[in-house]
Amino acid sequence: KQEVTQIPAALSVPEGENLVLNCSFTDSAIYNLQWFRQDPGKGLTSLLLIQSSQREQTSGRLNASLDKSSGRSTLYIAASQPGDSATYLCAVRRDGGSQGNLIFGKGTKLSVKP
Amino acid sequence: DVKVTQSSRYLVKRTGEKVFLECVQDMDHENMFWYRQDPGLGLRLIYFSYDVKMKEKGDIPEGYSVSREKKERFSLILESASTNQTSMYLCASSFLSRETSEQYFGPGTRLTVT
């Protein structure tokens, strides 16, 4: 059974720092991995999608990497800002089986202090 | 921009009531999903649909049913609401194609059953 783990559960950093969020999954048979951001009481905003054949994706100050064989992904945030404060979730799409549903980690709650 | 909307942001219902949660997407996506999100448990899939009138059970379908009469609309139905169904409900949609299967989420409905 696929399990997705995100460590740490919470992270507090000063503004301007570069940081890395971690995501690991137990079954390497994934089709893709998606990173989301969730603000308190709100829905999820998609940040990056990495296909299993890709190694990384970049969007602005965000860079996500994927090492499928070791079951790991990282989300790198450069020059963090207070507006980056949110919970970050990673999710993997299983390869085969059900039509595209995702398995989620429990998230990392990020706080960026001014 | 992809838009997924949900009928209510907040809902309060009494035990035993029949509850309808509506979700509409405007991107002609084939797939639609209903998740619930609870502290400490993360997001869990309730039901999904990959075509009109087609549905499949997710990980926690008990106590729920769904309806998809039109491609853009996916309804979640709580046949007889119970207090353990108090939760945040999130709808999502995506294309069926694996190559473009990024999931987009609505703003969520916080349901309280008293």
PDB file of C-alpha atoms in Angstrom:
ATOM      1  CA  LYS A   1       0.000   0.000   0.000  1.00  0.00           C
ATOM      2  CA  GLN A   2       1.398   3.372  -1.005  1.00  0.00           C
ATOM      3  CA  GLU A   3       2.279   5.682   1.878  1.00  0.00           C
ATOM      4  CA  VAL A   4       3.477   9.264   1.560  1.00  0.00           C
ATOM      5  CA  THR A   5       5.437  10.902   4.358  1.00  0.00           C
ATOM      6  CA  GLN A   6       6.439  14.531   4.758  1.00  0.00           C
ATOM      7  CA  ILE A   7       9.120  15.584   7.192  1.00  0.00           C
ATOM      8  CA  PRO A   8       9.216  17.880   9.064  1.00  0.00           C
ATOM      9  CA  ALA A   9       5.585  18.390  10.014  1.00  0.00           C
ATOM     10  CA  ALA A  10       6.332  22.050  10.752  1.00  0.00           C
ATOM     11  CA  LEU A  11       9.147  24.424   9.897  1.00  0.00           C
ATOM     12  CA  SER A  12       9.858  28.007  10.917  1.00  0.00           C
ATOM     13  CA  VAL A  13      12.497  30.076   9.101  1.00  0.00           C
ATOM     14  CA  PRO A  14      13.496  33.744   8.900  1.00  0.00           C
ATOM     15  CA  GLU A  15      12.631  35.683   5.783  1.00  0.00           C
ATOM     16  CA  GLY A  16      15.163  35.385   2.962  1.00  0.00           C
ATOM     17  CA  GLU A  17      16.322  31.892   3.809  1.00  0.00           C
ATOM     18  CA  ASN A  18      16.429  29.125   1.198  1.00  0.00           C
ATOM     19  CA  LEU A  19      14.649  25.985   2.368  1.00  0.00           C
ATOM     20  CA  VAL A  20      13.883  22.408   1.385  1.00  0.00           C
ATOM     21  CA  LEU A  21      10.720  20.437   2.094  1.00  0.00           C
ATOM     22  CA  ASN A  22      10.880  16.664   1.904  1.00  0.00           C
ATOM     23  CA  CYS A  23       8.462  14.049   0.641  1.00  0.00           C
ATOM     24  CA  SER A  24       8.989  10.292   0.559  1.00  0.00           C
ATOM     25  CA  PHE A  25       6.819   7.488  -0.801  1.00  0.00           C
ATOM     26  CA  THR A  26       6.994   3.745  -0.268  1.00  0.00           C
ATOM     27  CA  ASP A  27       6.068   2.416  -3.720  1.00  0.00           C
ATOM     28  CA  SER A  28       8.155   3.687  -6.633  1.00  0.00           C
ATOM     29  CA  ALA A  29       5.463   2.673  -9.156  1.00  0.00           C
ATOM     30  CA  ILE A  30       4.090   6.172  -9.473  1.00  0.00           C
ATOM     31  CA  TYR A  31       2.988   8.040 -12.562  1.00  0.00           C
ATOM     32  CA  ASN A  32       3.594  11.530 -11.295  1.00  0.00           C
ATOM     33  CA  LEU A  33       4.014  13.604  -8.156  1.00  0.00           C
ATOM     34  CA  GLN A  34       2.320  16.895  -7.440  1.00  0.00           C
ATOM     35  CA  TRP A  35       3.156  19.613  -4.908  1.00  0.00           C
ATOM     36  CA  PHE A  36       0.367  21.780  -3.503  1.00  0.00           C
ATOM     37  CA  ARG A  37       0.067  24.764  -1.236  1.00  0.00           C
ATOM     38  CA  GLN A  38      -2.835  25.179   1.196  1.00  0.00           C
ATOM     39  CA  ASP A  39      -3.611  28.356   3.106  1.00  0.00           C
ATOM     40  CA  PRO A  40      -5.593  28.020   6.361  1.00  0.00           C
ATOM     41  CA  GLY A  41      -9.228  27.108   5.721  1.00  0.00           C
ATOM     42  CA  LYS A  42      -8.776  27.159   1.963  1.00  0.00           C
ATOM     43  CA  GLY A  43      -8.521  24.690  -0.901  1.00  0.00           C
ATOM     44  CA  LEU A  44      -5.315  23.399  -2.466  1.00  0.00           C
ATOM     45  CA  THR A  45      -3.337  25.324  -5.066  1.00  0.00           C
ATOM     46  CA  SER A  46      -1.240  23.263  -7.449  1.00  0.00           C
ATOM     47  CA  LEU A  47       2.396  24.379  -7.508  1.00  0.00           C
ATOM     48  CA  LEU A  48       4.277  21.836  -9.596  1.00  0.00           C
ATOM     49  CA  LEU A  49       3.648  18.511 -11.296  1.00  0.00           C
ATOM     50  CA  ILE A  50       6.552  16.167 -12.041  1.00  0.00           C
ATOM     51  CA  GLN A  51       6.016  13.229 -14.364  1.00  0.00           C
ATOM     52  CA  SER A  52       7.787  10.007 -13.350  1.00  0.00           C
ATOM     53  CA  SER A  53      10.109  10.339 -16.349  1.00  0.00           C
ATOM     54  CA  GLN A  54      11.257  13.786 -15.211  1.00  0.00           C
ATOM     55  CA  ARG A  55      13.879  14.714 -12.645  1.00  0.00           C
ATOM     56  CA  GLU A  56      12.743  18.235 -11.781  1.00  0.00           C
ATOM     57  CA  GLN A  57      10.363  21.083 -12.472  1.00  0.00           C
ATOM     58  CA  THR A  58      10.783  24.793 -11.807  1.00  0.00           C
ATOM     59  CA  SER A  59       8.334  27.636 -11.349  1.00  0.00           C
ATOM     60  CA  GLY A  60       9.682  30.984 -10.234  1.00  0.00           C
ATOM     61  CA  ARG A  61      11.358  30.570  -6.837  1.00  0.00           C
ATOM     62  CA  LEU A  62      10.186  26.968  -6.573  1.00  0.00           C
ATOM     63  CA  ASN A  63      12.075  23.902  -7.742  1.00  0.00           C
ATOM     64  CA  ALA A  64      10.827  20.364  -7.243  1.00  0.00           C
ATOM     65  CA  SER A  65      12.959  17.286  -7.796  1.00  0.00           C
ATOM     66  CA  LEU A  66      12.002  13.644  -8.064  1.00  0.00           C
ATOM     67  CA  ASP A  67      14.104  10.537  -7.448  1.00  0.00           C
ATOM     68  CA  LYS A  68      11.679   7.758  -8.204  1.00  0.00           C
ATOM     69  CA  SER A  69      14.050   4.912  -7.470  1.00  0.00           C
ATOM     70  CA  SER A  70      14.701   6.094  -3.921  1.00  0.00           C
ATOM     71  CA  GLY A  71      11.103   7.221  -3.377  1.00  0.00           C
ATOM     72  CA  ARG A  72      11.913  10.851  -2.655  1.00  0.00           C
ATOM     73  CA  SER A  73      10.946  14.322  -3.778  1.00  0.00           C
ATOM     74  CA  THR A  74      12.062  17.705  -2.526  1.00  0.00           C
ATOM     75  CA  LEU A  75      10.547  21.150  -2.910  1.00  0.00           C
ATOM     76  CA  TYR A  76      13.144  23.908  -2.813  1.00  0.00           C
ATOM     77  CA  ILE A  77      11.971  27.433  -2.044  1.00  0.00           C
ATOM     78  CA  ALA A  78      14.489  30.172  -2.740  1.00  0.00           C
ATOM     79  CA  ALA A  79      14.611  33.472  -0.847  1.00  0.00           C
ATOM     80  CA  SER A  80      11.577  32.709   1.298  1.00  0.00           C
ATOM     81  CA  GLN A  81       9.006  35.439   2.017  1.00  0.00           C
ATOM     82  CA  PRO A  82       6.304  35.791   4.695  1.00  0.00           C
ATOM     83  CA  GLY A  83       3.731  35.223   1.930  1.00  0.00           C
ATOM     84  CA  ASP A  84       5.131  31.706   1.490  1.00  0.00           C
ATOM     85  CA  SER A  85       3.715  30.763   4.900  1.00  0.00           C
ATOM     86  CA  ALA A  86       1.261  27.929   4.306  1.00  0.00           C
ATOM     87  CA  THR A  87       0.998  24.153   4.473  1.00  0.00           C
ATOM     88  CA  TYR A  88       2.738  22.348   1.625  1.00  0.00           C
ATOM     89  CA  LEU A  89       1.417  18.959   0.546  1.00  0.00           C
ATOM     90  CA  CYS A  90       2.868  16.413  -1.807  1.00  0.00           C
ATOM     91  CA  ALA A  91       0.799  13.738  -3.513  1.00  0.00           C
ATOM     92  CA  VAL A  92       1.621  10.822  -5.782  1.00  0.00           C
ATOM     93  CA  ARG A  93      -0.516   9.389  -8.505  1.00  0.00           C
ATOM     94  CA  ARG A  94      -0.475   5.634  -8.585  1.00  0.00           C
ATOM     95  CA  ASP A  95       0.632   3.998 -11.808  1.00  0.00           C
ATOM     96  CA  GLY A  96      -2.146   1.762 -13.076  1.00  0.00           C
ATOM     97  CA  GLY A  97      -5.339   0.983 -11.227  1.00  0.00           C
ATOM     98  CA  SER A  98      -7.743   3.799 -10.402  1.00  0.00           C
ATOM     99  CA  GLN A  99      -8.075   6.686 -12.788  1.00  0.00           C
ATOM    100  CA  GLY A 100      -5.712   9.260 -11.427  1.00  0.00           C
ATOM    101  CA  ASN A 101      -6.533   9.580  -7.776  1.00  0.00           C
ATOM    102  CA  LEU A 102      -3.768  10.871  -5.563  1.00  0.00           C
ATOM    103  CA  ILE A 103      -2.245   9.658  -2.311  1.00  0.00           C
ATOM    104  CA  PHE A 104      -1.375  12.608  -0.079  1.00  0.00           C
ATOM    105  CA  GLY A 105       1.181  13.225   2.607  1.00  0.00           C
ATOM    106  CA  LYS A 106       0.039  15.041   5.731  1.00  0.00           C
ATOM    107  CA  GLY A 107       1.914  18.188   4.814  1.00  0.00           C
ATOM    108  CA  THR A 108       4.614  20.489   6.155  1.00  0.00           C
ATOM    109  CA  LYS A 109       3.400  23.672   7.807  1.00  0.00           C
ATOM    110  CA  LEU A 110       5.815  26.448   6.874  1.00  0.00           C
ATOM    111  CA  SER A 111       6.103  29.712   8.746  1.00  0.00           C
ATOM    112  CA  VAL A 112       8.359  32.449   7.352  1.00  0.00           C
ATOM    113  CA  LYS A 113       9.089  35.155   9.929  1.00  0.00           C
ATOM    114  CA  PRO A 114       9.659  38.750   8.794  1.00  0.00           C
TER     115      PRO A 114
ATOM    116  CA  ASP B   1      -7.399  29.687 -15.602  1.00  0.00           C
ATOM    117  CA  VAL B   2      -8.972  26.494 -14.356  1.00  0.00           C
ATOM    118  CA  LYS B   3     -11.849  27.147 -12.064  1.00  0.00           C
ATOM    119  CA  VAL B   4     -13.390  24.645  -9.667  1.00  0.00           C
ATOM    120  CA  THR B   5     -16.218  26.015  -7.577  1.00  0.00           C
ATOM    121  CA  GLN B   6     -18.093  24.518  -4.657  1.00  0.00           C
ATOM    122  CA  SER B   7     -21.626  25.501  -3.711  1.00  0.00           C
ATOM    123  CA  SER B   8     -20.952  26.509  -0.116  1.00  0.00           C
ATOM    124  CA  ARG B   9     -17.917  27.550   1.914  1.00  0.00           C
ATOM    125  CA  TYR B  10     -19.564  26.756   5.236  1.00  0.00           C
ATOM    126  CA  LEU B  11     -22.501  24.497   5.996  1.00  0.00           C
ATOM    127  CA  VAL B  12     -24.172  23.503   9.266  1.00  0.00           C
ATOM    128  CA  LYS B  13     -26.573  20.558   9.247  1.00  0.00           C
ATOM    129  CA  ARG B  14     -28.345  18.436  11.817  1.00  0.00           C
ATOM    130  CA  THR B  15     -27.802  14.724  12.385  1.00  0.00           C
ATOM    131  CA  GLY B  16     -29.981  12.665  10.048  1.00  0.00           C
ATOM    132  CA  GLU B  17     -30.400  15.365   7.402  1.00  0.00           C
ATOM    133  CA  LYS B  18     -29.688  14.638   3.745  1.00  0.00           C
ATOM    134  CA  VAL B  19     -26.876  16.894   2.572  1.00  0.00           C
ATOM    135  CA  PHE B  20     -25.857  17.825  -0.963  1.00  0.00           C
ATOM    136  CA  LEU B  21     -22.441  19.260  -1.784  1.00  0.00           C
ATOM    137  CA  GLU B  22     -22.062  20.551  -5.329  1.00  0.00           C
ATOM    138  CA  CYS B  23     -18.923  20.997  -7.387  1.00  0.00           C
ATOM    139  CA  VAL B  24     -18.615  22.585 -10.820  1.00  0.00           C
ATOM    140  CA  GLN B  25     -15.548  22.839 -13.080  1.00  0.00           C
ATOM    141  CA  ASP B  26     -15.182  24.868 -16.246  1.00  0.00           C
ATOM    142  CA  MET B  27     -12.248  23.131 -17.952  1.00  0.00           C
ATOM    143  CA  ASP B  28     -14.041  20.223 -19.632  1.00  0.00           C
ATOM    144  CA  HIS B  29     -12.178  17.773 -17.356  1.00  0.00           C
ATOM    145  CA  GLU B  30     -13.211  14.130 -17.531  1.00  0.00           C
ATOM    146  CA  ASN B  31     -12.129  13.274 -13.970  1.00  0.00           C
ATOM    147  CA  MET B  32     -13.745  14.688 -10.858  1.00  0.00           C
ATOM    148  CA  PHE B  33     -12.964  13.783  -7.251  1.00  0.00           C
ATOM    149  CA  TRP B  34     -14.324  14.258  -3.752  1.00  0.00           C
ATOM    150  CA  TYR B  35     -11.913  14.232  -0.793  1.00  0.00           C
ATOM    151  CA  ARG B  36     -12.336  14.943   2.878  1.00  0.00           C
ATOM    152  CA  GLN B  37      -9.617  16.479   5.002  1.00  0.00           C
ATOM    153  CA  ASP B  38      -9.307  15.929   8.732  1.00  0.00           C
ATOM    154  CA  PRO B  39      -6.574  17.003  11.171  1.00  0.00           C
ATOM    155  CA  GLY B  40      -4.035  14.260  11.631  1.00  0.00           C
ATOM    156  CA  LEU B  41      -5.537  12.124   8.840  1.00  0.00           C
ATOM    157  CA  GLY B  42      -4.806  14.310   5.833  1.00  0.00           C
ATOM    158  CA  LEU B  43      -6.799  14.110   2.609  1.00  0.00           C
ATOM    159  CA  ARG B  44      -8.691  10.939   1.847  1.00  0.00           C
ATOM    160  CA  LEU B  45     -10.540  10.079  -1.341  1.00  0.00           C
ATOM    161  CA  ILE B  46     -14.276   9.444  -0.979  1.00  0.00           C
ATOM    162  CA  TYR B  47     -15.430   8.924  -4.581  1.00  0.00           C
ATOM    163  CA  PHE B  48     -14.352   9.839  -8.064  1.00  0.00           C
ATOM    164  CA  SER B  49     -15.844   9.897 -11.528  1.00  0.00           C
ATOM    165  CA  TYR B  50     -14.109   9.616 -14.894  1.00  0.00           C
ATOM    166  CA  ASP B  51     -17.158  10.225 -17.083  1.00  0.00           C
ATOM    167  CA  VAL B  52     -20.792  11.235 -16.917  1.00  0.00           C
ATOM    168  CA  LYS B  53     -22.797   8.709 -14.899  1.00  0.00           C
ATOM    169  CA  MET B  54     -19.613   6.772 -14.063  1.00  0.00           C
ATOM    170  CA  LYS B  55     -18.309   6.579 -10.523  1.00  0.00           C
ATOM    171  CA  GLU B  56     -15.842   4.609  -8.472  1.00  0.00           C
ATOM    172  CA  LYS B  57     -15.404   4.267  -4.740  1.00  0.00           C
ATOM    173  CA  GLY B  58     -12.369   5.749  -3.135  1.00  0.00           C
ATOM    174  CA  ASP B  59     -10.857   4.842   0.204  1.00  0.00           C
ATOM    175  CA  ILE B  60     -13.730   5.930   2.480  1.00  0.00           C
ATOM    176  CA  PRO B  61     -17.070   5.753   0.583  1.00  0.00           C
ATOM    177  CA  GLU B  62     -19.214   4.573   3.492  1.00  0.00           C
ATOM    178  CA  GLY B  63     -22.061   6.950   4.273  1.00  0.00           C
ATOM    179  CA  TYR B  64     -21.675   8.850   0.993  1.00  0.00           C
ATOM    180  CA  SER B  65     -22.996   8.637  -2.541  1.00  0.00           C
ATOM    181  CA  VAL B  66     -22.302  10.718  -5.658  1.00  0.00           C
ATOM    182  CA  SER B  67     -24.032  11.866  -8.788  1.00  0.00           C
ATOM    183  CA  ARG B  68     -22.625  13.014 -12.105  1.00  0.00           C
ATOM    184  CA  GLU B  69     -25.373  13.842 -14.581  1.00  0.00           C
ATOM    185  CA  LYS B  70     -23.359  16.450 -16.512  1.00  0.00           C
ATOM    186  CA  LYS B  71     -19.655  16.533 -17.286  1.00  0.00           C
ATOM    187  CA  GLU B  72     -19.020  19.772 -15.415  1.00  0.00           C
ATOM    188  CA  ARG B  73     -20.907  18.923 -12.216  1.00  0.00           C
ATOM    189  CA  PHE B  74     -20.175  16.352  -9.511  1.00  0.00           C
ATOM    190  CA  SER B  75     -22.335  16.111  -6.409  1.00  0.00           C
ATOM    191  CA  LEU B  76     -21.537  14.477  -3.094  1.00  0.00           C
ATOM    192  CA  ILE B  77     -24.520  13.280  -1.084  1.00  0.00           C
ATOM    193  CA  LEU B  78     -24.608  12.454   2.598  1.00  0.00           C
ATOM    194  CA  GLU B  79     -27.708  10.291   2.829  1.00  0.00           C
ATOM    195  CA  SER B  80     -28.127  10.734   6.594  1.00  0.00           C
ATOM    196  CA  ALA B  81     -25.565  13.094   8.052  1.00  0.00           C
ATOM    197  CA  SER B  82     -23.740  12.029  11.199  1.00  0.00           C
ATOM    198  CA  THR B  83     -21.414  13.937  13.514  1.00  0.00           C
ATOM    199  CA  ASN B  84     -18.389  11.935  12.296  1.00  0.00           C
ATOM    200  CA  GLN B  85     -18.935  13.468   8.865  1.00  0.00           C
ATOM    201  CA  THR B  86     -18.019  16.895  10.220  1.00  0.00           C
ATOM    202  CA  SER B  87     -15.039  17.758   8.036  1.00  0.00           C
ATOM    203  CA  MET B  88     -13.580  19.871   5.255  1.00  0.00           C
ATOM    204  CA  TYR B  89     -14.741  18.570   1.871  1.00  0.00           C
ATOM    205  CA  LEU B  90     -12.639  19.274  -1.197  1.00  0.00           C
ATOM    206  CA  CYS B  91     -13.574  18.742  -4.814  1.00  0.00           C
ATOM    207  CA  ALA B  92     -10.978  18.380  -7.582  1.00  0.00           C
ATOM    208  CA  SER B  93     -10.890  17.793 -11.315  1.00  0.00           C
ATOM    209  CA  SER B  94      -8.357  16.762 -13.967  1.00  0.00           C
ATOM    210  CA  PHE B  95      -8.071  15.552 -17.522  1.00  0.00           C
ATOM    211  CA  LEU B  96      -8.243  11.817 -18.059  1.00  0.00           C
ATOM    212  CA  SER B  97      -5.013  11.736 -20.025  1.00  0.00           C
ATOM    213  CA  ARG B  98      -2.039  10.729 -17.880  1.00  0.00           C
ATOM    214  CA  GLU B  99       0.120  13.305 -19.590  1.00  0.00           C
ATOM    215  CA  THR B 100      -2.086  16.166 -18.429  1.00  0.00           C
ATOM    216  CA  SER B 101      -3.468  14.803 -15.181  1.00  0.00           C
ATOM    217  CA  GLU B 102      -2.722  17.744 -12.905  1.00  0.00           C
ATOM    218  CA  GLN B 103      -5.492  18.002 -10.325  1.00  0.00           C
ATOM    219  CA  TYR B 104      -7.138  21.329  -9.586  1.00  0.00           C
ATOM    220  CA  PHE B 105      -9.014  21.902  -6.361  1.00  0.00           C
ATOM    221  CA  GLY B 106     -11.991  23.965  -5.315  1.00  0.00           C
ATOM    222  CA  PRO B 107     -12.004  26.237  -2.231  1.00  0.00           C
ATOM    223  CA  GLY B 108     -13.538  23.582   0.024  1.00  0.00           C
ATOM    224  CA  THR B 109     -16.736  23.277   2.052  1.00  0.00           C
ATOM    225  CA  ARG B 110     -16.454  23.140   5.817  1.00  0.00           C
ATOM    226  CA  LEU B 111     -19.366  21.007   6.982  1.00  0.00           C
ATOM    227  CA  THR B 112     -20.437  20.846  10.591  1.00  0.00           C
ATOM    228  CA  VAL B 113     -23.004  18.229  11.630  1.00  0.00           C
ATOM    229  CA  THR B 114     -24.602  18.872  15.010  1.00  0.00           C
TER     230      THR B 114
END
